[in-house]
Amino acid sequence: MKQLIINADDFGINSSANNAISDLFLKGAISSATLMTTMGSSSLEAIDLAKKHNIPVGLHLNLTLNNNKYKNRKSFEMAYIFGRVKKGYIIEELSRQFSFLIDHGIKPTHIDSHQHIHTWPGIFKIVAKF
């Protein structure tokens, strides 16, 4: 039996995305979501909605938006291209964001990343090993 999984990312980015993702799940249009943990009250709102509606949630690893070190994709990209993003930083950030979900009662079912950063050479190996 084949199963189609439709995942909505950016859960936690803002209230309007949170409400849309929650509504889509309740309507059966998506089967899961991945949650950004670095968006303050929007992240906490998404966690509450996930718990309330039993939405399967994964981690939407975020290294490029509202991040404590890189303000946007361009700043992360430039640092990465010039070798200034250390493996230890990525491991630490992945662990911190994963632990945030665990600490808030969410057991992540999967991992992807904001702007597909997990597919970049070097980063993919770290995420896959994690």
mmCIF file of C-alpha atoms in Angstrom:
data_model
loop_
_atom_site.group_PDB
_atom_site.id
_atom_site.type_symbol
_atom_site.label_atom_id
_atom_site.label_comp_id
_atom_site.label_asym_id
_atom_site.label_seq_id
_atom_site.Cartn_x
_atom_site.Cartn_y
_atom_site.Cartn_z
ATOM 1 C CA MET A 1 0.000 0.000 0.000
ATOM 2 C CA LYS A 2 1.382 3.393 -1.009
ATOM 3 C CA GLN A 3 0.824 6.449 1.134
ATOM 4 C CA LEU A 4 0.996 10.070 0.065
ATOM 5 C CA ILE A 5 2.373 12.427 2.703
ATOM 6 C CA ILE A 6 1.657 16.119 2.268
ATOM 7 C CA ASN A 7 3.657 18.238 4.681
ATOM 8 C CA ALA A 8 3.243 21.967 5.307
ATOM 9 C CA ASP A 9 6.399 23.766 6.342
ATOM 10 C CA ASP A 10 6.814 27.158 8.023
ATOM 11 C CA PHE A 11 4.464 26.206 10.879
ATOM 12 C CA GLY A 12 5.303 28.794 13.515
ATOM 13 C CA ILE A 13 6.426 31.557 11.158
ATOM 14 C CA ASN A 14 3.391 33.741 11.961
ATOM 15 C CA SER A 15 -0.226 33.501 13.128
ATOM 16 C CA SER A 16 -1.748 33.511 9.687
ATOM 17 C CA ALA A 17 0.419 30.587 8.517
ATOM 18 C CA ASN A 18 -0.311 28.761 11.782
ATOM 19 C CA ASN A 19 -4.064 29.125 11.329
ATOM 20 C CA ALA A 20 -3.915 28.128 7.659
ATOM 21 C CA ILE A 21 -1.850 25.019 8.425
ATOM 22 C CA SER A 22 -4.164 24.046 11.261
ATOM 23 C CA ASP A 23 -7.236 24.509 9.022
ATOM 24 C CA LEU A 24 -5.650 22.479 6.226
ATOM 25 C CA PHE A 25 -4.900 19.637 8.621
ATOM 26 C CA LEU A 26 -8.452 19.652 10.000
ATOM 27 C CA LYS A 27 -9.802 19.520 6.421
ATOM 28 C CA GLY A 28 -7.549 16.558 5.591
ATOM 29 C CA ALA A 29 -5.577 18.484 2.966
ATOM 30 C CA ILE A 30 -2.214 17.920 4.692
ATOM 31 C CA SER A 31 -0.922 15.066 6.794
ATOM 32 C CA SER A 32 1.800 16.815 8.819
ATOM 33 C CA ALA A 33 3.689 20.056 9.364
ATOM 34 C CA THR A 34 7.222 21.125 10.187
ATOM 35 C CA LEU A 35 7.620 23.768 12.862
ATOM 36 C CA MET A 36 10.063 26.666 13.110
ATOM 37 C CA THR A 37 11.204 27.078 16.711
ATOM 38 C CA THR A 38 12.902 30.469 16.404
ATOM 39 C CA MET A 39 9.871 32.687 15.831
ATOM 40 C CA GLY A 40 8.971 33.547 19.444
ATOM 41 C CA SER A 41 5.270 33.649 20.259
ATOM 42 C CA SER A 42 4.364 32.374 16.770
ATOM 43 C CA SER A 43 6.331 29.186 17.441
ATOM 44 C CA LEU A 44 4.539 28.711 20.761
ATOM 45 C CA GLU A 45 1.175 29.306 19.087
ATOM 46 C CA ALA A 46 1.984 26.597 16.509
ATOM 47 C CA ILE A 47 2.902 24.180 19.302
ATOM 48 C CA ASP A 48 -0.440 24.849 21.003
ATOM 49 C CA LEU A 49 -2.326 24.261 17.733
ATOM 50 C CA ALA A 50 -0.383 21.065 17.047
ATOM 51 C CA LYS A 51 -1.270 19.705 20.472
ATOM 52 C CA LYS A 52 -4.900 20.832 20.267
ATOM 53 C CA HIS A 53 -5.473 19.190 16.860
ATOM 54 C CA ASN A 54 -2.997 16.279 17.135
ATOM 55 C CA ILE A 55 -1.024 17.476 14.113
ATOM 56 C CA PRO A 56 2.072 15.323 13.489
ATOM 57 C CA VAL A 57 4.961 17.775 13.679
ATOM 58 C CA GLY A 58 8.550 17.689 12.543
ATOM 59 C CA LEU A 59 11.348 20.201 12.967
ATOM 60 C CA HIS A 60 11.705 22.887 10.303
ATOM 61 C CA LEU A 61 15.392 23.626 10.917
ATOM 62 C CA ASN A 62 15.934 27.347 10.583
ATOM 63 C CA LEU A 63 19.390 28.801 10.046
ATOM 64 C CA THR A 64 18.381 31.795 7.925
ATOM 65 C CA LEU A 65 15.410 33.698 9.398
ATOM 66 C CA ASN A 66 15.064 35.264 12.838
ATOM 67 C CA ASN A 67 18.100 33.241 13.802
ATOM 68 C CA ASN A 68 20.400 34.236 16.663
ATOM 69 C CA LYS A 69 23.463 34.453 14.392
ATOM 70 C CA TYR A 70 22.328 35.085 10.794
ATOM 71 C CA LYS A 71 19.628 37.635 10.038
ATOM 72 C CA ASN A 72 18.609 36.241 6.640
ATOM 73 C CA ARG A 73 19.434 33.728 3.922
ATOM 74 C CA LYS A 74 21.947 36.030 2.257
ATOM 75 C CA SER A 75 24.014 36.510 5.405
ATOM 76 C CA PHE A 76 23.995 32.746 6.080
ATOM 77 C CA GLU A 77 24.789 31.941 2.450
ATOM 78 C CA MET A 78 27.763 34.322 2.332
ATOM 79 C CA ALA A 79 29.173 32.954 5.583
ATOM 80 C CA TYR A 80 28.677 29.370 4.364
ATOM 81 C CA ILE A 81 30.282 29.972 0.963
ATOM 82 C CA PHE A 82 33.347 31.514 2.599
ATOM 83 C CA GLY A 83 33.687 28.710 5.162
ATOM 84 C CA ARG A 84 32.637 30.748 8.191
ATOM 85 C CA VAL A 85 29.764 28.444 9.202
ATOM 86 C CA LYS A 86 31.291 25.769 11.397
ATOM 87 C CA LYS A 87 29.959 22.221 11.605
ATOM 88 C CA GLY A 88 29.710 22.586 15.381
ATOM 89 C CA TYR A 89 27.394 25.567 15.018
ATOM 90 C CA ILE A 90 25.014 23.630 12.761
ATOM 91 C CA ILE A 91 24.997 20.639 15.132
ATOM 92 C CA GLU A 92 24.415 22.943 18.121
ATOM 93 C CA GLU A 93 21.574 24.798 16.392
ATOM 94 C CA LEU A 94 19.930 21.581 15.187
ATOM 95 C CA SER A 95 20.116 20.149 18.708
ATOM 96 C CA ARG A 96 18.813 23.374 20.280
ATOM 97 C CA GLN A 97 15.816 23.603 17.950
ATOM 98 C CA PHE A 98 15.038 19.883 18.304
ATOM 99 C CA SER A 99 15.242 20.164 22.098
ATOM 100 C CA PHE A 100 12.903 23.178 22.027
ATOM 101 C CA LEU A 101 10.194 20.954 20.552
ATOM 102 C CA ILE A 102 10.870 18.150 23.036
ATOM 103 C CA ASP A 103 10.853 20.623 25.943
ATOM 104 C CA HIS A 104 7.446 21.886 24.781
ATOM 105 C CA GLY A 105 5.913 18.416 24.588
ATOM 106 C CA ILE A 106 6.347 17.766 20.863
ATOM 107 C CA LYS A 107 8.153 14.634 19.696
ATOM 108 C CA PRO A 108 9.293 15.512 16.156
ATOM 109 C CA THR A 109 8.364 12.941 13.521
ATOM 110 C CA HIS A 110 10.712 14.236 10.813
ATOM 111 C CA ILE A 111 13.125 17.034 9.879
ATOM 112 C CA ASP A 112 13.366 19.413 6.951
ATOM 113 C CA SER A 113 14.663 22.957 6.773
ATOM 114 C CA HIS A 114 13.696 26.495 5.966
ATOM 115 C CA GLN A 115 14.708 27.317 2.387
ATOM 116 C CA HIS A 116 15.969 23.719 1.902
ATOM 117 C CA ILE A 117 19.279 24.432 3.642
ATOM 118 C CA HIS A 118 19.394 20.763 4.739
ATOM 119 C CA THR A 119 20.087 19.769 1.113
ATOM 120 C CA TRP A 120 23.322 21.780 0.888
ATOM 121 C CA PRO A 121 26.598 19.812 0.776
ATOM 122 C CA GLY A 122 27.970 19.388 4.266
ATOM 123 C CA ILE A 123 24.710 20.326 5.948
ATOM 124 C CA PHE A 124 22.885 17.281 4.548
ATOM 125 C CA LYS A 125 25.377 14.921 6.198
ATOM 126 C CA ILE A 126 24.919 16.640 9.563
ATOM 127 C CA VAL A 127 21.121 16.507 9.402
ATOM 128 C CA ALA A 128 21.086 12.905 8.128
ATOM 129 C CA LYS A 129 23.414 11.783 10.932
ATOM 130 C CA PHE A 130 21.322 13.632 13.525
#
